[in-house]
Amino acid sequence: RAAGAYQKSHSNSIIFGYGWIINADTRELVWEMKSERIRSRHVKPDVQRDEITLDKGTYEVYYSSFPYYRSFNKWDYDEEYSLGKFIMGIIKGFDFDDWDEHDFDRLCEKFHIEVVADGQSLTQEDLSRLAEKRAESEIVHLFANRDEDYLEQGFELTHDTKIAISACGEMREDGRYDYGWIINADSRKKVWQMEFYDSEEAGGARKNRKVQETIELKKGRYAAIFVTDDSHSAEQWNSPPPYDPLSWGMRIRPADRDEKKYLKKFDYSKVAEQQTVVSLTKVRDGDYVEQAFRVEKPGLFRIYALGEGRAGDMFDYGWIIDAKSHKKVWEMEYDETEHAGGARKNRLYDDVIELDAGDYIACYQTDDTHAYGEWNATRPHDAQAWGLTIYLADKNLTPKDVEKIEMPEDENIIAKIWRVRDHAHKQVRFHLDKNSEIRVYAIGEGDRGEMFDYAWIEKENGRTVWEMRYRDTEHAGGATKNRVFDDTIFLGEGEYTLYYESDGSHSFNDWNSSPPRDPNYWGVTLYKVDKK
């Protein structure tokens, strides 16, 4: 016996209360309240009495009530439909007078479901034992019972093995919100992901989706990961839950029970730590961080970077430069990122690049809004990784082949003016013993053909022999007005003075828009050209 209620009009139905029963072992639906049976024009509890035959076994009974949901034969959230608007709809649109929240509360008090059968109720201990028994065949069980959760479990296959994946989460055609995936633990390459078009309805709200797939994985180490956003989980559903609320998350078992001996768990967090080359994470607003590292031999590296971007531009992002030449070897470009969960501007780059032997500097910078711990919109799923992480992704590389280093000042530097602030006029004298080709690396501010923060070189007699002109510069990353000159010039033997001048805005650590990708070098540097 069950009592629920809903109001049916010519266009849709608004469901108040609803119950169902599932098989505790198979987790399949065996009975649900049929709203088609209720035809009352008025909102009042309607009692259903069903007689059904159930096989011997264990079952679970559920009931949910969400007044602000409408049903077009399916549960579906109307974002514009709050409880207050629902009541106004009753008053104005449905011809029910004098309804308020207290009326709805009184209605809910009459909702119930009761099962009368030749059986017995189970205690919480009984339910726990049943859950433990179900888990015996599983190598992974990630139960996502909280909002903003990030769950992971490592598992190893000692032989090529077919695995059965069961996952339930929140997805729509336009995006994934609570979902899971599997990566190769050594390369971090994604080998499986929960996709909307491979899923089916899980009961309750339309956005509840479930996936049941069998895939074959090669011998190796893997990690299963499941994430939830800031709403609609077992912690607090914001719409009708799936038929099996305990399935929210991901479970993995061998497709053949006899092959469980080929699977074993391990602590993936330790593997990730061992593979980490550089970790610039939890980056806050208005920050710039960097880390130099040395690669002893060429190999593959996985770049895992989370940042902020929109409409083709990145605002919080990372890059890697050659430590000697300061040439860019990789940068987080918007078109190469994907949605990182949460707000659409949360972006993720997750791919492999190749680095030659040499010294590099990994860099990451943020603007003054929306970063770790200071979000102005919904945070990404893997919020703690906001920043740039570099992992080993090559079986021929070991942690001994890569090390963090402190960069000594380049012995090829002839003269430098770095980290220039507003209203500056700086100069440095230098001498050349012979006619020389030198490299000029200058970063400044310019727009529409004119430079505002820029460098130049004068000979001893005051004649300008080189000047940073807008037409000779390129975009330096960040705001389009950030300009860089990076080229060689020829100077004769003699005495020279290197100058740098800045205006009253947008300079080192006082940016009025996005800084360049190499902010510490805002200024100018002269290098000897290595002929080797």
Short mmCIF file of C-alpha atoms in Angstrom, two decimals:
data_model
loop_
_atom_site.label_atom_id
_atom_site.label_comp_id
_atom_site.label_asym_id
_atom_site.label_seq_id
_atom_site.Cartn_x
_atom_site.Cartn_y
_atom_site.Cartn_z
CA ARG A 1 0.00 0.00 0.00
CA ALA A 2 1.36 3.43 -0.91
CA ALA A 3 0.10 7.00 -0.82
CA GLY A 4 1.43 9.66 -3.14
CA ALA A 5 0.10 12.63 -5.03
CA TYR A 6 0.48 14.59 -8.18
CA GLN A 7 -1.52 17.13 -10.16
CA LYS A 8 -2.24 16.31 -13.77
CA SER A 9 -3.12 18.94 -16.37
CA HIS A 10 -3.47 18.82 -20.14
CA SER A 11 0.25 19.58 -20.58
CA ASN A 12 2.17 17.94 -17.76
CA SER A 13 2.08 16.37 -14.34
CA ILE A 14 3.61 17.68 -11.12
CA ILE A 15 4.67 14.81 -8.89
CA PHE A 16 4.64 15.16 -5.10
CA GLY A 17 5.40 11.69 -3.80
CA TYR A 18 6.55 8.44 -5.37
CA GLY A 19 7.75 5.00 -4.22
CA TRP A 20 9.39 1.88 -5.68
CA ILE A 21 11.00 -1.47 -4.82
CA ILE A 22 14.25 -3.00 -6.12
CA ASN A 23 15.82 -6.44 -5.79
CA ALA A 24 18.64 -6.06 -3.25
CA ASP A 25 20.88 -8.55 -5.06
CA THR A 26 20.38 -7.68 -8.73
CA ARG A 27 19.59 -3.99 -7.99
CA GLU A 28 16.83 -4.16 -10.61
CA LEU A 29 13.45 -2.43 -10.31
CA VAL A 30 10.59 -4.82 -9.47
CA TRP A 31 7.74 -2.37 -8.72
CA GLU A 32 6.98 1.35 -8.85
CA MET A 33 3.98 3.59 -8.30
CA LYS A 34 2.25 4.24 -11.60
CA SER A 35 1.30 7.87 -11.92
CA GLU A 36 -0.89 7.01 -14.91
CA ARG A 37 -3.38 5.48 -12.50
CA ILE A 38 -4.00 8.78 -10.70
CA ARG A 39 -6.44 10.99 -12.54
CA SER A 40 -7.60 13.33 -9.79
CA ARG A 41 -7.74 16.98 -10.83
CA HIS A 42 -7.10 18.01 -7.24
CA VAL A 43 -3.85 17.73 -5.33
CA LYS A 44 -4.49 15.17 -2.63
CA PRO A 45 -2.93 11.91 -1.50
CA ASP A 46 -3.92 8.99 -3.67
CA VAL A 47 -3.60 5.49 -2.25
CA GLN A 48 -2.50 2.63 -4.47
CA ARG A 49 -2.93 -1.00 -3.49
CA ASP A 50 -1.04 -3.55 -5.54
CA GLU A 51 -0.64 -7.28 -5.16
CA ILE A 52 2.55 -8.56 -6.77
CA THR A 53 4.45 -11.84 -6.65
CA LEU A 54 8.09 -11.63 -5.67
CA ASP A 55 10.62 -14.43 -5.79
CA LYS A 56 12.33 -15.52 -2.62
CA GLY A 57 15.04 -13.00 -1.84
CA THR A 58 15.90 -9.64 -0.37
CA TYR A 59 14.39 -6.36 -1.49
CA GLU A 60 14.73 -2.66 -0.76
CA VAL A 61 11.90 -0.11 -0.59
CA TYR A 62 12.38 3.59 -1.42
CA TYR A 63 10.24 6.72 -1.37
CA SER A 64 11.02 10.27 -2.54
CA SER A 65 9.11 13.54 -2.68
CA PHE A 66 10.15 16.53 -4.80
CA PRO A 67 7.37 19.13 -5.25
CA TYR A 68 9.27 21.34 -7.67
CA TYR A 69 9.59 18.67 -10.33
CA ARG A 70 7.36 18.20 -13.31
CA SER A 71 6.93 14.97 -15.18
CA PHE A 72 6.42 14.52 -18.88
CA ASN A 73 6.20 10.77 -18.27
CA LYS A 74 9.72 11.18 -16.83
CA TRP A 75 11.11 13.06 -13.89
CA ASP A 76 12.57 16.34 -15.05
CA TYR A 77 13.75 19.38 -13.15
CA ASP A 78 12.33 22.75 -14.08
CA GLU A 79 15.03 25.24 -13.06
CA GLU A 80 12.49 28.06 -12.99
CA TYR A 81 10.11 26.11 -10.80
CA SER A 82 10.71 26.70 -7.08
CA LEU A 83 8.36 25.62 -4.32
CA GLY A 84 7.01 29.16 -4.12
CA LYS A 85 6.33 29.24 -7.86
CA PHE A 86 4.76 25.83 -7.58
CA ILE A 87 2.33 27.12 -4.98
CA MET A 88 1.59 30.19 -7.12
CA GLY A 89 0.92 27.81 -9.99
CA ILE A 90 -1.56 26.01 -7.82
CA ILE A 91 -3.22 29.29 -6.88
CA LYS A 92 -3.23 30.91 -10.31
CA GLY A 93 -2.77 28.21 -12.88
CA PHE A 94 -4.38 25.18 -11.34
CA ASP A 95 -7.39 26.82 -9.69
CA PHE A 96 -6.50 25.74 -6.16
CA ASP A 97 -7.06 28.45 -3.58
CA ASP A 98 -5.24 29.35 -0.38
CA TRP A 99 -2.27 27.00 -0.71
CA ASP A 100 1.01 27.70 1.06
CA GLU A 101 4.04 25.71 2.23
CA HIS A 102 2.20 24.52 5.32
CA ASP A 103 -0.45 22.96 3.10
CA PHE A 104 2.24 21.07 1.26
CA ASP A 105 3.83 19.96 4.54
CA ARG A 106 0.47 18.61 5.70
CA LEU A 107 0.10 16.79 2.38
CA CYS A 108 3.54 15.20 2.77
CA GLU A 109 2.62 13.89 6.21
CA LYS A 110 0.16 11.55 4.51
CA PHE A 111 2.69 10.11 2.06
CA HIS A 112 3.77 6.57 2.87
CA ILE A 113 4.59 3.16 1.49
CA GLU A 114 3.92 -0.11 3.26
CA VAL A 115 4.78 -3.65 2.18
CA VAL A 116 2.83 -6.53 3.70
CA ALA A 117 4.32 -9.93 2.94
CA ASP A 118 5.41 -13.25 4.34
CA GLY A 119 8.87 -12.00 5.26
CA GLN A 120 10.78 -9.91 7.75
CA SER A 121 12.35 -6.47 7.99
CA LEU A 122 16.14 -6.21 7.94
CA THR A 123 18.27 -4.32 10.42
CA GLN A 124 21.04 -1.91 9.50
CA GLU A 125 23.53 -4.64 10.34
CA ASP A 126 21.75 -6.97 7.92
CA LEU A 127 21.96 -4.36 5.17
CA SER A 128 25.66 -3.82 5.86
CA ARG A 129 26.34 -7.55 5.58
CA LEU A 130 24.47 -7.69 2.28
CA ALA A 131 26.51 -4.78 0.94
CA GLU A 132 29.75 -6.46 2.03
CA LYS A 133 28.70 -9.67 0.30
CA ARG A 134 27.97 -7.80 -2.94
CA ALA A 135 31.38 -6.15 -2.71
CA GLU A 136 33.21 -9.48 -2.46
CA SER A 137 33.23 -9.88 -6.22
CA GLU A 138 34.29 -6.25 -6.85
CA ILE A 139 37.85 -5.00 -7.16
CA VAL A 140 36.67 -1.36 -7.18
CA HIS A 141 33.73 0.19 -5.33
CA LEU A 142 33.61 3.98 -5.37
CA PHE A 143 30.41 5.06 -3.60
CA ALA A 144 29.97 8.79 -4.25
CA ASN A 145 27.96 9.76 -1.19
CA ARG A 146 29.04 13.41 -1.02
CA ASP A 147 28.98 16.53 -3.17
CA GLU A 148 32.29 17.87 -4.52
CA ASP A 149 33.97 14.49 -4.07
CA TYR A 150 36.98 13.01 -5.85
CA LEU A 151 37.40 9.25 -5.42
CA GLU A 152 40.13 7.02 -6.81
CA GLN A 153 41.24 3.40 -6.51
CA GLY A 154 44.20 1.69 -8.10
CA PHE A 155 43.92 -1.86 -9.42
CA GLU A 156 46.38 -4.14 -11.17
CA LEU A 157 45.76 -6.85 -13.76
CA THR A 158 48.34 -9.63 -13.84
CA HIS A 159 46.85 -10.93 -17.13
CA ASP A 160 44.82 -9.42 -19.96
CA THR A 161 41.33 -9.44 -18.43
CA LYS A 162 37.76 -8.51 -19.27
CA ILE A 163 36.21 -6.32 -16.59
CA ALA A 164 32.56 -5.40 -15.99
CA ILE A 165 31.96 -1.73 -15.19
CA SER A 166 28.80 -0.48 -13.49
CA ALA A 167 28.49 3.27 -12.98
CA CYS A 168 25.69 5.66 -12.11
CA GLY A 169 25.95 9.42 -12.15
CA GLU A 170 24.63 12.75 -13.37
CA MET A 171 24.88 13.54 -17.07
CA ARG A 172 23.03 15.40 -19.77
CA GLU A 173 23.66 15.61 -23.48
CA ASP A 174 25.52 18.88 -22.95
CA GLY A 175 27.85 17.72 -20.19
CA ARG A 176 29.00 15.34 -17.44
CA TYR A 177 28.62 16.35 -13.79
CA ASP A 178 28.98 13.22 -11.65
CA TYR A 179 30.87 10.58 -13.62
CA GLY A 180 33.82 8.21 -13.72
CA TRP A 181 36.73 7.12 -15.87
CA ILE A 182 39.70 4.73 -15.88
CA ILE A 183 43.31 5.62 -16.62
CA ASN A 184 46.49 3.64 -17.12
CA ALA A 185 48.27 4.24 -13.82
CA ASP A 186 51.73 4.43 -15.39
CA SER A 187 51.06 6.61 -18.43
CA ARG A 188 47.89 8.30 -17.04
CA LYS A 189 46.31 7.69 -20.44
CA LYS A 190 42.51 7.49 -20.27
CA VAL A 191 41.30 4.03 -21.32
CA TRP A 192 37.58 4.38 -20.52
CA GLN A 193 35.12 7.14 -19.64
CA MET A 194 31.44 7.32 -18.77
CA GLU A 195 29.68 8.92 -21.76
CA PHE A 196 26.08 10.12 -22.08
CA TYR A 197 25.40 8.36 -25.37
CA ASP A 198 26.59 5.04 -23.96
CA SER A 199 24.34 5.40 -20.92
CA GLU A 200 20.68 4.76 -20.17
CA GLU A 201 18.12 6.20 -17.78
CA ALA A 202 18.70 5.15 -14.19
CA GLY A 203 15.25 6.10 -12.90
CA GLY A 204 14.18 9.26 -11.14
CA ALA A 205 15.37 12.49 -12.73
CA ARG A 206 16.32 12.35 -16.40
CA LYS A 207 19.86 13.39 -15.57
CA ASN A 208 20.36 10.17 -13.57
CA ARG A 209 22.25 7.95 -15.99
CA LYS A 210 23.77 4.50 -15.67
CA VAL A 211 26.34 2.58 -17.65
CA GLN A 212 27.00 -1.14 -17.71
CA GLU A 213 29.87 -2.11 -19.97
CA THR A 214 32.37 -4.90 -20.37
CA ILE A 215 35.80 -4.00 -21.72
CA GLU A 216 39.11 -5.84 -22.01
CA LEU A 217 42.21 -4.30 -20.46
CA LYS A 218 45.80 -5.35 -21.04
CA LYS A 219 48.00 -6.55 -18.22
CA GLY A 220 49.08 -3.51 -16.20
CA ARG A 221 48.20 -1.00 -13.52
CA TYR A 222 45.09 1.18 -13.68
CA ALA A 223 43.20 3.71 -11.59
CA ALA A 224 39.44 4.16 -11.42
CA ILE A 225 38.29 7.71 -10.67
CA PHE A 226 34.82 9.09 -9.90
CA VAL A 227 33.94 12.75 -9.28
CA THR A 228 30.85 14.66 -8.18
CA ASP A 229 29.95 18.31 -8.60
CA ASP A 230 28.45 20.61 -5.96
CA SER A 231 24.89 19.25 -6.07
CA HIS A 232 22.72 16.14 -6.48
CA SER A 233 24.44 13.23 -4.79
CA ALA A 234 23.60 10.79 -2.00
CA GLU A 235 24.54 13.58 0.41
CA GLN A 236 21.50 15.59 -0.69
CA TRP A 237 19.54 14.91 -3.85
CA ASN A 238 18.15 18.02 -5.55
CA SER A 239 15.82 15.93 -7.69
CA PRO A 240 14.44 12.38 -7.56
CA PRO A 241 17.29 9.90 -7.06
CA PRO A 242 17.89 6.86 -9.27
CA TYR A 243 16.07 3.63 -8.57
CA ASP A 244 19.25 2.37 -6.89
CA PRO A 245 20.65 5.30 -4.89
CA LEU A 246 23.50 3.13 -3.56
CA SER A 247 24.78 2.68 -7.12
CA TRP A 248 25.82 6.36 -7.36
CA GLY A 249 29.49 5.98 -8.21
CA MET A 250 31.40 3.21 -9.94
CA ARG A 251 31.98 -0.49 -9.39
CA ILE A 252 34.36 -2.80 -11.25
CA ARG A 253 34.56 -6.59 -11.14
CA PRO A 254 36.01 -9.27 -13.41
CA ALA A 255 33.55 -10.26 -16.11
CA ASP A 256 34.40 -13.87 -15.29
CA ARG A 257 34.33 -14.48 -11.52
CA ASP A 258 37.08 -17.09 -11.89
CA GLU A 259 39.44 -14.36 -13.08
CA LYS A 260 39.30 -12.35 -9.87
CA LYS A 261 42.66 -13.91 -8.97
CA TYR A 262 44.18 -11.78 -11.75
CA LEU A 263 43.06 -8.52 -10.10
CA LYS A 264 44.40 -6.79 -7.00
CA LYS A 265 44.15 -3.34 -5.46
CA PHE A 266 46.97 -0.90 -4.77
CA ASP A 267 47.33 2.64 -3.44
CA TYR A 268 47.28 4.79 -6.57
CA SER A 269 48.19 7.99 -4.70
CA LYS A 270 51.69 6.61 -4.04
CA VAL A 271 52.16 5.79 -7.74
CA ALA A 272 51.08 9.28 -8.77
CA GLU A 273 53.52 10.76 -6.26
CA GLN A 274 56.40 8.66 -7.63
CA GLN A 275 55.60 9.73 -11.20
CA THR A 276 55.35 13.43 -10.42
CA VAL A 277 58.12 15.54 -11.93
CA VAL A 278 56.70 18.99 -11.14
CA SER A 279 53.67 19.96 -9.06
CA LEU A 280 52.53 23.58 -9.19
CA THR A 281 49.06 23.18 -7.69
CA LYS A 282 46.54 24.94 -5.44
CA VAL A 283 47.53 28.20 -7.14
CA ARG A 284 45.70 31.21 -5.72
CA ASP A 285 44.49 34.45 -7.35
CA GLY A 286 47.07 36.85 -8.79
CA ASP A 287 49.94 34.40 -8.46
CA TYR A 288 52.93 33.29 -10.51
CA VAL A 289 54.85 30.11 -9.69
CA GLU A 290 57.65 28.27 -11.45
CA GLN A 291 59.92 25.26 -11.02
CA ALA A 292 63.07 24.39 -12.95
CA PHE A 293 63.76 20.75 -13.75
CA ARG A 294 66.38 18.74 -15.62
CA VAL A 295 65.66 15.91 -18.05
CA GLU A 296 68.63 13.54 -18.44
CA LYS A 297 67.36 11.77 -21.55
CA PRO A 298 64.51 12.37 -24.02
CA GLY A 299 61.12 10.89 -23.26
CA LEU A 300 57.38 11.33 -22.93
CA PHE A 301 55.75 13.37 -20.20
CA ARG A 302 52.08 13.82 -19.32
CA ILE A 303 50.91 17.38 -18.75
CA TYR A 304 47.92 17.69 -16.43
CA ALA A 305 46.90 21.34 -16.16
CA LEU A 306 43.72 22.95 -14.84
CA GLY A 307 42.99 26.60 -15.45
CA GLU A 308 40.48 29.25 -16.42
CA GLY A 309 39.55 30.07 -19.99
CA ARG A 310 36.69 31.34 -22.08
CA ALA A 311 35.97 32.13 -25.73
CA GLY A 312 39.38 30.98 -26.91
CA ASP A 313 41.46 32.81 -24.27
CA MET A 314 43.17 31.44 -21.16
CA PHE A 315 43.37 33.51 -17.96
CA ASP A 316 44.85 30.98 -15.52
CA TYR A 317 47.25 28.73 -17.42
CA GLY A 318 50.66 27.08 -17.56
CA TRP A 319 53.58 26.72 -19.93
CA ILE A 320 57.07 25.25 -20.18
CA ILE A 321 60.14 27.08 -21.48
CA ASP A 322 63.68 26.05 -22.29
CA ALA A 323 65.68 27.25 -19.28
CA LYS A 324 68.58 28.43 -21.38
CA SER A 325 66.90 30.13 -24.33
CA HIS A 326 63.55 30.93 -22.71
CA LYS A 327 61.92 29.61 -25.87
CA LYS A 328 58.42 28.22 -25.29
CA VAL A 329 58.22 24.45 -25.68
CA TRP A 330 54.61 24.02 -24.53
CA GLU A 331 51.68 26.24 -23.56
CA MET A 332 48.14 25.58 -22.36
CA GLU A 333 46.03 26.71 -25.32
CA TYR A 334 42.25 26.97 -24.96
CA ASP A 335 41.53 24.99 -28.14
CA GLU A 336 43.47 22.03 -26.74
CA THR A 337 41.57 21.92 -23.44
CA GLU A 338 38.33 20.26 -22.36
CA HIS A 339 35.74 21.08 -19.74
CA ALA A 340 37.12 20.31 -16.27
CA GLY A 341 33.75 20.10 -14.55
CA GLY A 342 31.88 22.81 -12.67
CA ALA A 343 31.74 26.19 -14.40
CA ARG A 344 32.29 26.02 -18.16
CA LYS A 345 35.35 28.26 -17.84
CA ASN A 346 37.17 25.53 -15.87
CA ARG A 347 39.49 24.01 -18.45
CA LEU A 348 41.66 20.89 -18.44
CA TYR A 349 44.68 19.97 -20.55
CA ASP A 350 45.56 16.29 -20.20
CA ASP A 351 47.94 15.00 -22.85
CA VAL A 352 51.46 13.76 -23.52
CA ILE A 353 54.37 15.77 -24.90
CA GLU A 354 57.96 14.83 -25.70
CA LEU A 355 60.91 16.63 -24.13
CA ASP A 356 64.54 16.36 -25.18
CA ALA A 357 67.33 16.12 -22.64
CA GLY A 358 67.96 19.54 -21.12
CA ASP A 359 66.89 22.07 -18.52
CA TYR A 360 63.36 23.46 -18.44
CA ILE A 361 61.20 25.79 -16.37
CA ALA A 362 57.55 24.94 -15.70
CA CYS A 363 55.47 28.08 -15.11
CA TYR A 364 51.90 28.81 -14.05
CA GLN A 365 50.08 32.09 -13.49
CA THR A 366 46.60 33.24 -12.52
CA ASP A 367 44.64 36.43 -12.92
CA ASP A 368 42.92 38.07 -9.96
CA THR A 369 39.67 36.04 -10.00
CA HIS A 370 38.56 32.40 -9.81
CA ALA A 371 41.46 30.32 -8.52
CA TYR A 372 42.04 27.72 -5.82
CA GLY A 373 40.17 28.56 -2.63
CA GLU A 374 38.73 31.75 -4.13
CA TRP A 375 36.27 30.53 -6.75
CA ASN A 376 33.77 33.02 -8.19
CA ALA A 377 31.88 30.20 -9.95
CA THR A 378 31.52 26.46 -9.43
CA ARG A 379 34.94 24.90 -8.91
CA PRO A 380 36.30 22.10 -11.16
CA HIS A 381 36.06 18.46 -10.12
CA ASP A 382 39.77 18.12 -9.32
CA ALA A 383 40.06 21.49 -7.60
CA GLN A 384 43.23 20.67 -5.65
CA ALA A 385 45.08 20.20 -8.95
CA TRP A 386 44.39 23.81 -10.08
CA GLY A 387 47.71 24.58 -11.67
CA LEU A 388 50.24 22.49 -13.58
CA THR A 389 51.46 18.96 -12.89
CA ILE A 390 53.99 17.06 -14.98
CA TYR A 391 54.21 13.26 -14.78
CA LEU A 392 56.52 10.64 -16.23
CA ALA A 393 54.70 8.92 -19.11
CA ASP A 394 57.49 6.85 -20.64
CA LYS A 395 58.34 3.29 -19.63
CA ASN A 396 61.97 4.03 -20.50
CA LEU A 397 62.17 6.85 -17.94
CA THR A 398 62.52 6.49 -14.18
CA PRO A 399 62.34 9.15 -11.45
CA LYS A 400 66.15 9.17 -11.46
CA ASP A 401 66.13 10.52 -15.02
CA VAL A 402 64.42 13.76 -13.94
CA GLU A 403 65.24 16.12 -11.09
CA LYS A 404 64.19 19.51 -9.79
CA ILE A 405 66.96 22.08 -9.96
CA GLU A 406 67.73 25.64 -8.95
CA MET A 407 68.68 27.68 -11.97
CA PRO A 408 72.01 29.52 -11.66
CA GLU A 409 72.29 32.80 -13.52
CA ASP A 410 73.18 32.19 -17.14
CA GLU A 411 76.90 32.76 -17.66
CA ASN A 412 76.12 34.05 -21.16
CA ILE A 413 74.25 37.10 -19.82
CA ILE A 414 75.99 40.33 -20.80
CA ALA A 415 73.55 42.76 -19.19
CA LYS A 416 70.06 42.60 -17.69
CA ILE A 417 67.22 44.76 -16.39
CA TRP A 418 64.53 42.57 -14.82
CA ARG A 419 61.21 42.92 -12.96
CA VAL A 420 60.68 46.54 -13.95
CA ARG A 421 57.90 48.38 -12.06
CA ASP A 422 55.80 51.44 -13.02
CA HIS A 423 57.41 54.83 -13.77
CA ALA A 424 60.88 53.32 -14.14
CA HIS A 425 63.90 54.55 -16.08
CA LYS A 426 66.74 52.07 -15.65
CA GLN A 427 70.13 51.73 -17.30
CA VAL A 428 73.09 49.33 -17.26
CA ARG A 429 76.49 49.89 -18.90
CA PHE A 430 78.32 47.05 -20.66
CA HIS A 431 81.48 46.57 -22.72
CA LEU A 432 82.19 44.39 -25.76
CA ASP A 433 85.82 43.37 -26.32
CA LYS A 434 85.17 42.55 -29.95
CA ASN A 435 82.54 42.79 -32.66
CA SER A 436 79.79 40.46 -31.47
CA GLU A 437 76.45 38.96 -32.31
CA ILE A 438 74.21 39.18 -29.24
CA ARG A 439 70.73 37.94 -28.42
CA VAL A 440 68.20 40.49 -27.16
CA TYR A 441 65.30 39.17 -25.09
CA ALA A 442 62.98 42.03 -24.14
CA ILE A 443 59.41 41.99 -22.79
CA GLY A 444 57.29 45.11 -22.54
CA GLU A 445 53.96 46.79 -23.21
CA GLY A 446 52.75 48.01 -26.57
CA ASP A 447 49.57 48.60 -28.51
CA ARG A 448 48.55 49.84 -31.97
CA GLY A 449 52.09 50.30 -33.17
CA GLU A 450 53.38 52.13 -30.09
CA MET A 451 55.52 50.89 -27.18
CA PHE A 452 54.93 52.06 -23.58
CA ASP A 453 57.32 49.80 -21.63
CA TYR A 454 60.36 49.15 -23.81
CA ALA A 455 64.15 48.90 -24.11
CA TRP A 456 66.91 50.40 -26.26
CA ILE A 457 70.71 50.41 -26.53
CA GLU A 458 72.91 53.49 -26.96
CA LYS A 459 76.55 53.64 -27.94
CA GLU A 460 79.00 55.67 -25.85
CA ASN A 461 78.45 58.71 -28.09
CA GLY A 462 74.68 58.62 -27.36
CA ARG A 463 73.64 57.19 -30.70
CA THR A 464 70.82 54.63 -30.50
CA VAL A 465 71.96 51.38 -32.10
CA TRP A 466 68.89 49.30 -31.28
CA GLU A 467 65.35 50.00 -30.08
CA MET A 468 62.39 47.78 -29.21
CA ARG A 469 59.86 48.78 -31.88
CA TYR A 470 56.32 47.45 -31.90
CA ARG A 471 56.53 46.12 -35.45
CA ASP A 472 59.50 43.94 -34.47
CA THR A 473 57.74 42.33 -31.51
CA GLU A 474 55.40 39.38 -31.05
CA HIS A 475 52.67 38.56 -28.57
CA ALA A 476 54.28 37.57 -25.25
CA GLY A 477 51.28 35.69 -23.85
CA GLY A 478 48.52 37.01 -21.62
CA ALA A 479 47.06 40.37 -22.69
CA THR A 480 47.66 41.22 -26.34
CA LYS A 481 49.58 44.33 -25.29
CA ASN A 482 52.32 42.14 -23.77
CA ARG A 483 55.06 42.22 -26.41
CA VAL A 484 58.34 40.36 -26.76
CA PHE A 485 61.43 40.93 -28.91
CA ASP A 486 63.60 37.82 -29.16
CA ASP A 487 66.25 38.02 -31.86
CA THR A 488 69.95 38.63 -32.47
CA ILE A 489 71.65 41.88 -33.39
CA PHE A 490 75.26 42.73 -34.30
CA LEU A 491 77.25 45.24 -32.24
CA GLY A 492 80.81 46.41 -32.73
CA GLU A 493 83.52 46.54 -30.09
CA GLY A 494 83.04 49.32 -27.54
CA GLU A 495 81.09 50.79 -24.62
CA TYR A 496 77.28 50.70 -24.53
CA THR A 497 74.36 51.49 -22.23
CA LEU A 498 71.23 49.36 -22.02
CA TYR A 499 68.05 51.27 -21.11
CA TYR A 500 64.53 50.30 -20.09
CA GLU A 501 61.63 52.66 -19.49
CA SER A 502 58.06 52.02 -18.28
CA ASP A 503 54.92 54.13 -18.06
CA GLY A 504 52.55 54.38 -15.10
CA SER A 505 50.58 51.16 -15.51
CA HIS A 506 50.89 47.42 -16.24
CA SER A 507 54.31 46.36 -15.07
CA PHE A 508 55.91 43.62 -12.98
CA ASN A 509 53.62 42.54 -10.13
CA ASP A 510 51.27 45.47 -10.81
CA TRP A 511 49.47 44.19 -13.89
CA ASN A 512 46.20 45.82 -14.99
CA SER A 513 45.45 42.90 -17.31
CA SER A 514 46.81 39.40 -17.84
CA PRO A 515 50.63 39.27 -17.43
CA PRO A 516 52.94 37.75 -20.06
CA ARG A 517 54.01 34.13 -19.92
CA ASP A 518 57.49 35.09 -18.64
CA PRO A 519 56.71 37.87 -16.13
CA ASN A 520 59.99 37.72 -14.18
CA TYR A 521 61.75 38.87 -17.35
CA TRP A 522 59.64 42.00 -17.78
CA GLY A 523 62.54 44.13 -18.91
CA VAL A 524 65.47 43.25 -21.13
CA THR A 525 68.31 40.71 -21.19
CA LEU A 526 71.37 40.59 -23.46
CA TYR A 527 73.08 37.25 -24.07
CA LYS A 528 76.27 36.13 -25.75
CA VAL A 529 75.41 33.97 -28.73
CA ASP A 530 76.73 30.45 -28.21
CA LYS A 531 78.28 29.39 -31.51
CA LYS A 532 78.47 25.72 -30.52
#
